[in-house]
Amino acid sequence: MEFLDKKKRILLIGIAQKGPSGMTYEDLLSTFSYFMSRDSIQREVEELYFSGELNILKDEGEVRYIANSKVRNSLIVLELQKYKITKFLEKIKTKLPELTQIQDKNTQLQELEKIGKEGLETISAGVISLLKEFPELTIPEYLEIVEALNNEFFDKISSIVIPKMTEDETQQFLSLVAKYRGEKDVESIKKIIDVFKTKAYKEK
């Protein structure tokens, strides 16, 4: 599986957010030209059109670019997962001050572990949901959210809630994913593992 590059993702998401009516050529340029050249926009849109992600409609002299239903459906799933992570973060902000009031350290760690595991379950469920619908677009967008969540919360409690896997265990895990879910899912999971490995390396 090859993820879409950032330019294509920005264009697709921007167009898809306009819904089934799409975006006119003039709107396309005015929306994206402040950080992308006209030639770059046209080139990326052309590639998205020929790969099937964009439809072009010409009506009464007006050209409209419309994200196909696969793209729009995938963004429904992505936005729902973003909402779930937002709600989890809100829960953390409410819960953490309460945890500091707990005098018993073991109880405090147990409660923190519960929150961490809930977060990991939320992320895992999100990845599985996104794999079902155009992951080439949604997984890299989701990874950016996961990385932000990692920076804000998980890196602070990783030694408590995230068991360390050896390289052999990681390879065994990936081989099992390949066997039971397929190579496409392996590539997606590798990307997620790389995010956490990069983070860990930078902190050394």
Backbone as JSON Lines, residues from 0, in Angstrom:
{"i":0,"aa":"M","n":[0.84,-1.19,0.0],"ca":[0.0,0.0,0.0],"c":[0.88,1.25,0.0]}
{"i":1,"aa":"E","n":[0.62,2.15,-0.91],"ca":[1.34,3.42,-0.95],"c":[0.41,4.54,-0.49]}
{"i":2,"aa":"F","n":[0.85,5.26,0.53],"ca":[0.05,6.37,1.03],"c":[0.16,7.56,0.08]}
{"i":3,"aa":"L","n":[-0.91,8.33,-0.01],"ca":[-0.88,9.54,-0.83],"c":[0.03,10.58,-0.18]}
{"i":4,"aa":"D","n":[0.73,11.34,-1.03],"ca":[1.6,12.37,-0.46],"c":[0.75,13.52,0.1]}
{"i":5,"aa":"K","n":[1.42,14.39,0.85],"ca":[0.71,15.44,1.58],"c":[-0.08,16.37,0.66]}
{"i":6,"aa":"K","n":[0.49,16.73,-0.48],"ca":[-0.21,17.65,-1.39],"c":[-1.53,17.05,-1.86]}
{"i":7,"aa":"K","n":[-1.49,15.79,-2.27],"ca":[-2.72,15.15,-2.74],"c":[-3.74,15.02,-1.62]}
{"i":8,"aa":"R","n":[-3.27,14.72,-0.43],"ca":[-4.19,14.58,0.7],"c":[-4.86,15.91,1.02]}
{"i":9,"aa":"I","n":[-4.09,16.99,1.01],"ca":[-4.65,18.31,1.29],"c":[-5.72,18.68,0.26]}
{"i":10,"aa":"L","n":[-5.4,18.46,-1.01],"ca":[-6.36,18.78,-2.07],"c":[-7.62,17.93,-1.96]}
{"i":11,"aa":"L","n":[-7.45,16.62,-1.79],"ca":[-8.6,15.73,-1.72],"c":[-9.51,16.06,-0.54]}
{"i":12,"aa":"I","n":[-8.9,16.29,0.61],"ca":[-9.69,16.59,1.8],"c":[-10.42,17.92,1.64]}
{"i":13,"aa":"G","n":[-9.72,18.92,1.11],"ca":[-10.35,20.23,0.9],"c":[-11.54,20.15,-0.05]}
{"i":14,"aa":"I","n":[-11.37,19.4,-1.13],"ca":[-12.47,19.24,-2.1],"c":[-13.6,18.41,-1.51]}
{"i":15,"aa":"A","n":[-13.22,17.32,-0.81],"ca":[-14.24,16.44,-0.23],"c":[-15.09,17.15,0.81]}
{"i":16,"aa":"Q","n":[-14.48,18.1,1.52],"ca":[-15.22,18.83,2.56],"c":[-16.34,19.7,1.98]}
{"i":17,"aa":"K","n":[-16.3,19.94,0.67],"ca":[-17.38,20.68,0.01],"c":[-18.57,19.78,-0.33]}
{"i":18,"aa":"G","n":[-18.41,18.48,-0.04],"ca":[-19.52,17.56,-0.24],"c":[-19.76,17.21,-1.69]}
{"i":19,"aa":"P","n":[-20.98,16.73,-2.0],"ca":[-21.29,16.27,-3.36],"c":[-21.32,17.39,-4.4]}
{"i":20,"aa":"S","n":[-21.38,18.65,-3.96],"ca":[-21.38,19.76,-4.93],"c":[-19.96,20.1,-5.38]}
{"i":21,"aa":"G","n":[-18.97,19.68,-4.61],"ca":[-17.59,19.89,-5.02],"c":[-17.12,21.33,-4.93]}
{"i":22,"aa":"M","n":[-16.09,21.63,-5.71],"ca":[-15.44,22.93,-5.66],"c":[-15.16,23.41,-7.08]}
{"i":23,"aa":"T","n":[-15.43,24.69,-7.33],"ca":[-15.15,25.22,-8.67],"c":[-13.64,25.4,-8.86]}
{"i":24,"aa":"Y","n":[-13.24,25.57,-10.11],"ca":[-11.82,25.77,-10.41],"c":[-11.3,27.04,-9.74]}
{"i":25,"aa":"E","n":[-12.12,28.08,-9.75],"ca":[-11.72,29.34,-9.13],"c":[-11.54,29.17,-7.62]}
{"i":26,"aa":"D","n":[-12.48,28.44,-7.0],"ca":[-12.37,28.18,-5.55],"c":[-11.14,27.33,-5.25]}
{"i":27,"aa":"L","n":[-10.86,26.4,-6.13],"ca":[-9.7,25.52,-5.96],"c":[-8.42,26.35,-5.89]}
{"i":28,"aa":"L","n":[-8.28,27.27,-6.84],"ca":[-7.07,28.11,-6.88],"c":[-7.0,29.06,-5.69]}
{"i":29,"aa":"S","n":[-8.13,29.68,-5.36],"ca":[-8.11,30.65,-4.26],"c":[-7.87,29.98,-2.91]}
{"i":30,"aa":"T","n":[-8.3,28.73,-2.78],"ca":[-8.15,28.01,-1.51],"c":[-6.72,27.53,-1.3]}
{"i":31,"aa":"F","n":[-6.07,27.06,-2.37],"ca":[-4.78,26.39,-2.2],"c":[-3.58,27.16,-2.74]}
{"i":32,"aa":"S","n":[-3.81,28.23,-3.49],"ca":[-2.69,28.91,-4.14],"c":[-1.79,29.68,-3.18]}
{"i":33,"aa":"Y","n":[-2.24,29.88,-1.94],"ca":[-1.39,30.62,-1.01],"c":[-0.22,29.76,-0.5]}
{"i":34,"aa":"F","n":[-0.27,28.44,-0.71],"ca":[0.88,27.61,-0.34],"c":[1.27,26.6,-1.42]}
{"i":35,"aa":"M","n":[0.52,26.58,-2.55],"ca":[0.87,25.72,-3.68],"c":[0.8,26.55,-4.96]}
{"i":36,"aa":"S","n":[1.74,26.3,-5.87],"ca":[1.71,27.03,-7.13],"c":[0.55,26.53,-7.99]}
{"i":37,"aa":"R","n":[0.13,27.37,-8.94],"ca":[-0.94,26.99,-9.86],"c":[-0.57,25.72,-10.62]}
{"i":38,"aa":"D","n":[0.68,25.65,-11.08],"ca":[1.13,24.46,-11.82],"c":[1.07,23.22,-10.95]}
{"i":39,"aa":"S","n":[1.46,23.36,-9.69],"ca":[1.43,22.23,-8.77],"c":[0.01,21.76,-8.51]}
{"i":40,"aa":"I","n":[-0.9,22.7,-8.33],"ca":[-2.32,22.35,-8.12],"c":[-2.86,21.6,-9.33]}
{"i":41,"aa":"Q","n":[-2.61,22.13,-10.51],"ca":[-3.11,21.51,-11.73],"c":[-2.54,20.11,-11.92]}
{"i":42,"aa":"R","n":[-1.24,19.96,-11.62],"ca":[-0.59,18.66,-11.79],"c":[-1.19,17.62,-10.83]}
{"i":43,"aa":"E","n":[-1.35,18.02,-9.56],"ca":[-1.87,17.09,-8.57],"c":[-3.33,16.73,-8.87]}
{"i":44,"aa":"V","n":[-4.12,17.72,-9.28],"ca":[-5.52,17.47,-9.61],"c":[-5.63,16.54,-10.81]}
{"i":45,"aa":"E","n":[-4.75,16.75,-11.79],"ca":[-4.73,15.88,-12.97],"c":[-4.46,14.43,-12.57]}
{"i":46,"aa":"E","n":[-3.48,14.23,-11.69],"ca":[-3.15,12.87,-11.25],"c":[-4.29,12.25,-10.46]}
{"i":47,"aa":"L","n":[-4.94,13.05,-9.62],"ca":[-6.06,12.55,-8.83],"c":[-7.24,12.2,-9.72]}
{"i":48,"aa":"Y","n":[-7.43,12.96,-10.78],"ca":[-8.51,12.67,-11.73],"c":[-8.26,11.35,-12.45]}
{"i":49,"aa":"F","n":[-7.06,11.17,-12.96],"ca":[-6.76,9.96,-13.73],"c":[-6.63,8.72,-12.85]}
{"i":50,"aa":"S","n":[-6.4,8.92,-11.55],"ca":[-6.38,7.76,-10.64],"c":[-7.77,7.45,-10.1]}
{"i":51,"aa":"G","n":[-8.74,8.31,-10.42],"ca":[-10.13,8.02,-10.09],"c":[-10.65,8.63,-8.8]}
{"i":52,"aa":"E","n":[-9.81,9.38,-8.08],"ca":[-10.27,9.96,-6.81],"c":[-11.11,11.21,-7.0]}
{"i":53,"aa":"L","n":[-10.93,11.89,-8.12],"ca":[-11.68,13.11,-8.41],"c":[-12.54,12.94,-9.65]}
{"i":54,"aa":"N","n":[-13.72,13.53,-9.6],"ca":[-14.57,13.63,-10.78],"c":[-14.61,15.1,-11.2]}
{"i":55,"aa":"I","n":[-14.71,15.33,-12.5],"ca":[-14.78,16.7,-13.02],"c":[-16.11,16.86,-13.75]}
{"i":56,"aa":"L","n":[-16.85,17.88,-13.35],"ca":[-18.16,18.13,-13.94],"c":[-18.16,19.52,-14.57]}
{"i":57,"aa":"K","n":[-18.57,19.6,-15.82],"ca":[-18.68,20.89,-16.49],"c":[-20.15,21.14,-16.78]}
{"i":58,"aa":"D","n":[-20.66,22.21,-16.21],"ca":[-22.07,22.52,-16.36],"c":[-22.25,24.02,-16.6]}
{"i":59,"aa":"E","n":[-22.81,24.35,-17.76],"ca":[-23.05,25.75,-18.13],"c":[-21.78,26.59,-18.01]}
{"i":60,"aa":"G","n":[-20.7,26.04,-18.49],"ca":[-19.44,26.76,-18.51],"c":[-18.66,26.76,-17.21]}
{"i":61,"aa":"E","n":[-19.23,26.19,-16.15],"ca":[-18.56,26.14,-14.85],"c":[-17.97,24.75,-14.63]}
{"i":62,"aa":"V","n":[-16.71,24.71,-14.27],"ca":[-16.04,23.43,-14.0],"c":[-16.0,23.2,-12.51]}
{"i":63,"aa":"R","n":[-16.44,22.02,-12.09],"ca":[-16.44,21.67,-10.67],"c":[-15.65,20.39,-10.46]}
{"i":64,"aa":"Y","n":[-14.89,20.36,-9.37],"ca":[-14.12,19.17,-8.98],"c":[-14.81,18.54,-7.79]}
{"i":65,"aa":"I","n":[-15.13,17.26,-7.91],"ca":[-15.9,16.56,-6.88],"c":[-15.14,15.3,-6.45]}
{"i":66,"aa":"A","n":[-14.88,15.17,-5.15],"ca":[-14.26,13.95,-4.63],"c":[-15.24,12.8,-4.78]}
{"i":67,"aa":"N","n":[-14.72,11.64,-5.19],"ca":[-15.65,10.52,-5.39],"c":[-16.19,10.02,-4.05]}
{"i":68,"aa":"S","n":[-17.19,9.16,-4.11],"ca":[-17.87,8.71,-2.89],"c":[-16.92,7.95,-1.97]}
{"i":69,"aa":"K","n":[-15.94,7.23,-2.53],"ca":[-14.98,6.5,-1.7],"c":[-14.2,7.47,-0.81]}
{"i":70,"aa":"V","n":[-13.78,8.57,-1.38],"ca":[-13.03,9.58,-0.61],"c":[-13.91,10.18,0.46]}
{"i":71,"aa":"R","n":[-15.12,10.56,0.1],"ca":[-16.01,11.22,1.06],"c":[-16.42,10.27,2.18]}
{"i":72,"aa":"N","n":[-16.65,8.99,1.85],"ca":[-16.98,8.0,2.87],"c":[-15.81,7.78,3.84]}
{"i":73,"aa":"S","n":[-14.6,7.76,3.29],"ca":[-13.42,7.54,4.14],"c":[-13.23,8.69,5.12]}
{"i":74,"aa":"L","n":[-13.59,9.9,4.7],"ca":[-13.44,11.05,5.58],"c":[-14.49,11.07,6.69]}
{"i":75,"aa":"I","n":[-15.64,10.46,6.42],"ca":[-16.63,10.3,7.5],"c":[-16.03,9.45,8.61]}
{"i":76,"aa":"V","n":[-15.38,8.34,8.21],"ca":[-14.75,7.44,9.19],"c":[-13.61,8.17,9.92]}
{"i":77,"aa":"L","n":[-12.78,8.9,9.16],"ca":[-11.66,9.61,9.76],"c":[-12.14,10.65,10.77]}
{"i":78,"aa":"E","n":[-13.15,11.43,10.39],"ca":[-13.66,12.46,11.3],"c":[-14.25,11.84,12.56]}
{"i":79,"aa":"L","n":[-14.88,10.68,12.43],"ca":[-15.44,10.0,13.6],"c":[-14.31,9.55,14.54]}
{"i":80,"aa":"Q","n":[-13.22,9.03,13.97],"ca":[-12.09,8.6,14.8],"c":[-11.41,9.81,15.46]}
{"i":81,"aa":"K","n":[-11.33,10.91,14.74],"ca":[-10.77,12.15,15.32],"c":[-11.64,12.6,16.5]}
{"i":82,"aa":"Y","n":[-12.94,12.49,16.34],"ca":[-13.87,12.87,17.41],"c":[-13.65,11.99,18.65]}
{"i":83,"aa":"K","n":[-13.45,10.69,18.42],"ca":[-13.24,9.77,19.54],"c":[-11.95,10.09,20.29]}
{"i":84,"aa":"I","n":[-10.9,10.44,19.54],"ca":[-9.64,10.79,20.19],"c":[-9.79,12.11,20.96]}
{"i":85,"aa":"T","n":[-10.53,13.05,20.38],"ca":[-10.78,14.32,21.07],"c":[-11.5,14.09,22.39]}
{"i":86,"aa":"K","n":[-12.51,13.22,22.36],"ca":[-13.25,12.91,23.59],"c":[-12.35,12.22,24.61]}
{"i":87,"aa":"F","n":[-11.43,11.38,24.13],"ca":[-10.49,10.71,25.03],"c":[-9.57,11.73,25.69]}
{"i":88,"aa":"L","n":[-9.09,12.69,24.91],"ca":[-8.21,13.73,25.46],"c":[-8.96,14.58,26.5]}
{"i":89,"aa":"E","n":[-10.23,14.86,26.23],"ca":[-11.03,15.61,27.2],"c":[-11.15,14.82,28.5]}
{"i":90,"aa":"K","n":[-11.3,13.51,28.36],"ca":[-11.41,12.65,29.54],"c":[-10.11,12.68,30.34]}
{"i":91,"aa":"I","n":[-8.97,12.65,29.61],"ca":[-7.66,12.71,30.28],"c":[-7.54,13.99,31.09]}
{"i":92,"aa":"K","n":[-7.89,15.11,30.49],"ca":[-7.74,16.41,31.15],"c":[-8.61,16.51,32.4]}
{"i":93,"aa":"T","n":[-9.74,15.79,32.38],"ca":[-10.61,15.77,33.56],"c":[-10.08,14.82,34.62]}
{"i":94,"aa":"K","n":[-9.55,13.68,34.14],"ca":[-9.17,12.6,35.05],"c":[-7.82,12.82,35.73]}
{"i":95,"aa":"L","n":[-6.86,13.37,35.02],"ca":[-5.51,13.49,35.59],"c":[-5.46,14.31,36.88]}
{"i":96,"aa":"P","n":[-6.15,15.45,36.95],"ca":[-6.14,16.18,38.24],"c":[-6.7,15.35,39.39]}
{"i":97,"aa":"E","n":[-7.69,14.49,39.08],"ca":[-8.27,13.62,40.11],"c":[-7.24,12.6,40.58]}
{"i":98,"aa":"L","n":[-6.42,12.1,39.63],"ca":[-5.42,11.09,39.98],"c":[-4.36,11.65,40.92]}
{"i":99,"aa":"T","n":[-4.05,12.91,40.76],"ca":[-3.02,13.51,41.62],"c":[-3.47,13.59,43.08]}
{"i":100,"aa":"Q","n":[-4.79,13.5,43.29],"ca":[-5.32,13.55,44.66],"c":[-5.28,12.2,45.36]}
{"i":101,"aa":"I","n":[-5.03,11.13,44.58],"ca":[-4.97,9.78,45.17],"c":[-3.65,9.63,45.91]}
{"i":102,"aa":"Q","n":[-3.72,9.27,47.18],"ca":[-2.53,9.16,48.0],"c":[-1.75,7.87,47.74]}
{"i":103,"aa":"D","n":[-2.47,6.78,47.54],"ca":[-1.82,5.49,47.34],"c":[-1.23,5.4,45.93]}
{"i":104,"aa":"K","n":[0.08,5.23,45.84],"ca":[0.76,5.23,44.53],"c":[0.35,4.05,43.66]}
{"i":105,"aa":"N","n":[0.14,2.89,44.26],"ca":[-0.25,1.71,43.47],"c":[-1.63,1.93,42.83]}
{"i":106,"aa":"T","n":[-2.54,2.48,43.6],"ca":[-3.88,2.78,43.07],"c":[-3.78,3.82,41.96]}
{"i":107,"aa":"Q","n":[-2.93,4.8,42.17],"ca":[-2.73,5.86,41.17],"c":[-2.21,5.27,39.86]}
{"i":108,"aa":"L","n":[-1.22,4.37,39.96],"ca":[-0.66,3.74,38.76],"c":[-1.69,2.86,38.06]}
{"i":109,"aa":"Q","n":[-2.5,2.15,38.84],"ca":[-3.53,1.28,38.25],"c":[-4.55,2.11,37.46]}
{"i":110,"aa":"E","n":[-4.94,3.23,38.03],"ca":[-5.91,4.09,37.34],"c":[-5.3,4.7,36.07]}
{"i":111,"aa":"L","n":[-4.03,5.07,36.16],"ca":[-3.34,5.63,35.01],"c":[-3.21,4.57,33.9]}
{"i":112,"aa":"E","n":[-2.94,3.36,34.32],"ca":[-2.82,2.25,33.36],"c":[-4.15,2.01,32.64]}
{"i":113,"aa":"K","n":[-5.25,2.1,33.39],"ca":[-6.58,1.93,32.77],"c":[-6.82,2.97,31.69]}
{"i":114,"aa":"I","n":[-6.47,4.22,32.0],"ca":[-6.67,5.29,31.02],"c":[-5.8,5.05,29.79]}
{"i":115,"aa":"G","n":[-4.54,4.68,30.03],"ca":[-3.63,4.42,28.91],"c":[-4.11,3.31,28.02]}
{"i":116,"aa":"K","n":[-4.57,2.22,28.63],"ca":[-5.06,1.09,27.83],"c":[-6.31,1.47,27.04]}
{"i":117,"aa":"E","n":[-7.15,2.28,27.64],"ca":[-8.34,2.76,26.92],"c":[-7.93,3.56,25.69]}
{"i":118,"aa":"G","n":[-6.9,4.4,25.86],"ca":[-6.41,5.17,24.72],"c":[-5.85,4.3,23.62]}
{"i":119,"aa":"L","n":[-5.07,3.28,24.0],"ca":[-4.51,2.36,23.01],"c":[-5.6,1.58,22.28]}
{"i":120,"aa":"E","n":[-6.64,1.2,23.01],"ca":[-7.77,0.51,22.39],"c":[-8.49,1.42,21.41]}
{"i":121,"aa":"T","n":[-8.62,2.7,21.77],"ca":[-9.26,3.67,20.88],"c":[-8.47,3.82,19.59]}
{"i":122,"aa":"I","n":[-7.14,3.91,19.71],"ca":[-6.28,4.05,18.53],"c":[-6.36,2.79,17.67]}
{"i":123,"aa":"S","n":[-6.29,1.61,18.29],"ca":[-6.33,0.36,17.54],"c":[-7.64,0.21,16.78]}
{"i":124,"aa":"A","n":[-8.74,0.52,17.46],"ca":[-10.05,0.43,16.8],"c":[-10.13,1.42,15.65]}
{"i":125,"aa":"G","n":[-9.52,2.6,15.83],"ca":[-9.51,3.59,14.76],"c":[-8.76,3.11,13.54]}
{"i":126,"aa":"V","n":[-7.58,2.5,13.76],"ca":[-6.79,1.99,12.63],"c":[-7.57,0.92,11.87]}
{"i":127,"aa":"I","n":[-8.17,-0.02,12.6],"ca":[-8.93,-1.09,11.96],"c":[-10.07,-0.52,11.13]}
{"i":128,"aa":"S","n":[-10.77,0.49,11.66],"ca":[-11.87,1.11,10.92],"c":[-11.37,1.78,9.64]}
{"i":129,"aa":"L","n":[-10.23,2.47,9.74],"ca":[-9.71,3.22,8.59],"c":[-9.17,2.3,7.51]}
{"i":130,"aa":"L","n":[-8.71,1.12,7.9],"ca":[-8.18,0.17,6.91],"c":[-9.26,-0.31,5.94]}
{"i":131,"aa":"K","n":[-10.51,-0.16,6.34],"ca":[-11.6,-0.67,5.51],"c":[-11.98,0.28,4.37]}
{"i":132,"aa":"E","n":[-11.58,1.54,4.48],"ca":[-12.07,2.54,3.51],"c":[-10.97,3.51,3.13]}
{"i":133,"aa":"F","n":[-10.34,3.3,1.98],"ca":[-9.33,4.18,1.4],"c":[-8.25,4.58,2.41]}
{"i":134,"aa":"P","n":[-7.52,3.6,2.95],"ca":[-6.47,3.9,3.94],"c":[-5.31,4.71,3.37]}
{"i":135,"aa":"E","n":[-5.14,4.69,2.05],"ca":[-4.06,5.47,1.43],"c":[-4.18,6.96,1.77]}
{"i":136,"aa":"L","n":[-5.41,7.4,1.99],"ca":[-5.67,8.8,2.36],"c":[-5.75,8.97,3.87]}
{"i":137,"aa":"T","n":[-6.51,8.09,4.53],"ca":[-6.85,8.34,5.93],"c":[-5.79,7.92,6.94]}
{"i":138,"aa":"I","n":[-5.05,6.85,6.66],"ca":[-4.06,6.38,7.65],"c":[-2.98,7.42,7.91]}
{"i":139,"aa":"P","n":[-2.35,8.03,6.87],"ca":[-1.34,9.05,7.19],"c":[-1.91,10.26,7.92]}
{"i":140,"aa":"E","n":[-3.16,10.62,7.63],"ca":[-3.79,11.71,8.37],"c":[-4.0,11.31,9.83]}
{"i":141,"aa":"Y","n":[-4.4,10.08,10.05],"ca":[-4.63,9.56,11.4],"c":[-3.32,9.48,12.18]}
{"i":142,"aa":"L","n":[-2.24,9.1,11.48],"ca":[-0.93,9.0,12.12],"c":[-0.5,10.34,12.71]}
{"i":143,"aa":"E","n":[-0.82,11.43,12.02],"ca":[-0.47,12.75,12.54],"c":[-1.21,13.03,13.85]}
{"i":144,"aa":"I","n":[-2.46,12.57,13.93],"ca":[-3.24,12.74,15.16],"c":[-2.67,11.86,16.26]}
{"i":145,"aa":"V","n":[-2.33,10.62,15.91],"ca":[-1.76,9.69,16.89],"c":[-0.44,10.23,17.44]}
{"i":146,"aa":"E","n":[0.36,10.81,16.56],"ca":[1.64,11.36,17.01],"c":[1.42,12.5,18.0]}
{"i":147,"aa":"A","n":[0.42,13.33,17.73],"ca":[0.1,14.42,18.65],"c":[-0.36,13.87,20.0]}
{"i":148,"aa":"L","n":[-1.17,12.81,19.95],"ca":[-1.63,12.16,21.18],"c":[-0.46,11.54,21.92]}
{"i":149,"aa":"N","n":[0.46,10.96,21.17],"ca":[1.66,10.37,21.78],"c":[2.49,11.44,22.48]}
{"i":150,"aa":"N","n":[2.66,12.59,21.82],"ca":[3.45,13.68,22.41],"c":[2.8,14.22,23.68]}
{"i":151,"aa":"E","n":[1.46,14.27,23.66],"ca":[0.75,14.89,24.78],"c":[0.55,13.96,25.96]}
{"i":152,"aa":"F","n":[0.49,12.64,25.69],"ca":[0.09,11.74,26.77],"c":[0.93,10.48,26.86]}
{"i":153,"aa":"F","n":[0.98,9.69,25.77],"ca":[1.55,8.36,25.86],"c":[3.05,8.34,26.16]}
{"i":154,"aa":"D","n":[3.78,9.31,25.64],"ca":[5.22,9.29,25.92],"c":[5.52,9.5,27.39]}
{"i":155,"aa":"K","n":[4.56,10.09,28.12],"ca":[4.75,10.34,29.55],"c":[4.49,9.09,30.38]}
{"i":156,"aa":"I","n":[3.69,8.16,29.84],"ca":[3.35,6.97,30.63],"c":[3.66,5.68,29.88]}
{"i":157,"aa":"S","n":[4.46,5.78,28.82],"ca":[4.71,4.62,27.96],"c":[5.3,3.44,28.72]}
{"i":158,"aa":"S","n":[6.14,3.72,29.73],"ca":[6.76,2.63,30.48],"c":[5.74,1.87,31.32]}
{"i":159,"aa":"I","n":[4.59,2.5,31.56],"ca":[3.56,1.88,32.39],"c":[2.59,1.07,31.54]}
{"i":160,"aa":"V","n":[2.13,1.66,30.41],"ca":[1.01,1.05,29.68],"c":[1.42,0.38,28.37]}
{"i":161,"aa":"I","n":[2.64,0.66,27.87],"ca":[3.04,0.07,26.59],"c":[4.16,-0.93,26.82]}
{"i":162,"aa":"P","n":[3.87,-2.22,26.74],"ca":[4.91,-3.21,26.95],"c":[5.97,-3.12,25.86]}
{"i":163,"aa":"K","n":[7.24,-3.26,26.26],"ca":[8.33,-3.2,25.29],"c":[8.41,-4.51,24.52]}
{"i":164,"aa":"M","n":[8.47,-4.44,23.21],"ca":[8.6,-5.61,22.36],"c":[10.01,-5.68,21.81]}
{"i":165,"aa":"T","n":[10.6,-6.86,21.84],"ca":[11.91,-7.03,21.22],"c":[11.74,-7.0,19.71]}
{"i":166,"aa":"E","n":[12.87,-6.91,19.0],"ca":[12.81,-6.91,17.54],"c":[12.22,-8.21,17.02]}
{"i":167,"aa":"D","n":[12.59,-9.33,17.66],"ca":[12.04,-10.64,17.26],"c":[10.53,-10.69,17.46]}
{"i":168,"aa":"E","n":[10.08,-10.15,18.59],"ca":[8.63,-10.14,18.86],"c":[7.9,-9.26,17.85]}
{"i":169,"aa":"T","n":[8.5,-8.14,17.5],"ca":[7.89,-7.25,16.51],"c":[7.76,-7.94,15.16]}
{"i":170,"aa":"Q","n":[8.83,-8.63,14.74],"ca":[8.79,-9.34,13.46],"c":[7.77,-10.47,13.48]}
{"i":171,"aa":"Q","n":[7.69,-11.17,14.62],"ca":[6.69,-12.24,14.74],"c":[5.28,-11.67,14.67]}
{"i":172,"aa":"F","n":[5.09,-10.54,15.34],"ca":[3.79,-9.88,15.31],"c":[3.4,-9.49,13.88]}
{"i":173,"aa":"L","n":[4.35,-8.91,13.14],"ca":[4.08,-8.5,11.76],"c":[3.83,-9.69,10.85]}
{"i":174,"aa":"S","n":[4.54,-10.8,11.1],"ca":[4.31,-11.99,10.27],"c":[2.92,-12.57,10.54]}
{"i":175,"aa":"L","n":[2.45,-12.47,11.78],"ca":[1.1,-12.94,12.09],"c":[0.04,-12.05,11.46]}
{"i":176,"aa":"V","n":[0.29,-10.73,11.47],"ca":[-0.63,-9.81,10.8],"c":[-0.69,-10.13,9.31]}
{"i":177,"aa":"A","n":[0.48,-10.39,8.71],"ca":[0.53,-10.73,7.28],"c":[-0.27,-11.99,6.99]}
{"i":178,"aa":"K","n":[-0.15,-12.97,7.88],"ca":[-0.84,-14.25,7.68],"c":[-2.36,-14.11,7.78]}
{"i":179,"aa":"Y","n":[-2.79,-13.35,8.78],"ca":[-4.22,-13.32,9.07],"c":[-4.96,-12.11,8.48]}
{"i":180,"aa":"R","n":[-4.22,-11.05,8.16],"ca":[-4.88,-9.86,7.63],"c":[-4.37,-9.44,6.26]}
{"i":181,"aa":"G","n":[-3.15,-9.85,5.91],"ca":[-2.63,-9.52,4.59],"c":[-1.52,-8.48,4.63]}
{"i":182,"aa":"E","n":[-0.77,-8.41,3.51],"ca":[0.4,-7.53,3.44],"c":[0.03,-6.05,3.51]}
{"i":183,"aa":"K","n":[-1.13,-5.68,3.0],"ca":[-1.52,-4.27,3.03],"c":[-1.61,-3.76,4.46]}
{"i":184,"aa":"D","n":[-2.19,-4.56,5.35],"ca":[-2.31,-4.16,6.74],"c":[-0.94,-4.11,7.41]}
{"i":185,"aa":"V","n":[-0.03,-5.0,7.01],"ca":[1.32,-4.99,7.56],"c":[1.99,-3.65,7.28]}
{"i":186,"aa":"E","n":[1.88,-3.16,6.05],"ca":[2.51,-1.9,5.69],"c":[1.94,-0.75,6.51]}
{"i":187,"aa":"S","n":[0.64,-0.77,6.74],"ca":[0.02,0.29,7.54],"c":[0.52,0.25,8.98]}
{"i":188,"aa":"I","n":[0.59,-0.95,9.55],"ca":[1.04,-1.09,10.93],"c":[2.51,-0.72,11.06]}
{"i":189,"aa":"K","n":[3.31,-1.05,10.06],"ca":[4.73,-0.67,10.07],"c":[4.88,0.85,10.17]}
{"i":190,"aa":"K","n":[4.03,1.57,9.45],"ca":[4.07,3.04,9.49],"c":[3.81,3.54,10.91]}
{"i":191,"aa":"I","n":[2.85,2.91,11.59],"ca":[2.51,3.32,12.94],"c":[3.66,3.0,13.89]}
{"i":192,"aa":"I","n":[4.25,1.81,13.75],"ca":[5.4,1.42,14.57],"c":[6.54,2.41,14.36]}
{"i":193,"aa":"D","n":[6.76,2.8,13.11],"ca":[7.86,3.73,12.79],"c":[7.67,5.08,13.48]}
{"i":194,"aa":"V","n":[6.4,5.53,13.6],"ca":[6.13,6.79,14.29],"c":[6.64,6.73,15.72]}
{"i":195,"aa":"F","n":[6.32,5.63,16.43],"ca":[6.73,5.49,17.82],"c":[8.24,5.26,17.94]}
{"i":196,"aa":"K","n":[8.84,4.52,16.97],"ca":[10.28,4.3,17.0],"c":[11.03,5.6,16.8]}
{"i":197,"aa":"T","n":[10.56,6.42,15.86],"ca":[11.19,7.72,15.6],"c":[11.12,8.6,16.82]}
{"i":198,"aa":"K","n":[9.96,8.59,17.46],"ca":[9.78,9.39,18.68],"c":[10.74,8.94,19.76]}
{"i":199,"aa":"A","n":[10.87,7.62,19.94],"ca":[11.76,7.08,20.97],"c":[13.21,7.42,20.68]}
{"i":200,"aa":"Y","n":[13.59,7.36,19.4],"ca":[14.96,7.66,19.01],"c":[15.31,9.11,19.28]}
{"i":201,"aa":"K","n":[14.38,10.02,18.98],"ca":[14.62,11.46,19.2],"c":[14.79,11.78,20.67]}
{"i":202,"aa":"E","n":[14.15,11.0,21.53],"ca":[14.2,11.29,22.95],"c":[15.47,10.77,23.61]}
{"i":203,"aa":"K","n":[16.25,9.93,22.9],"ca":[17.49,9.38,23.47],"c":[18.57,10.44,23.54]}
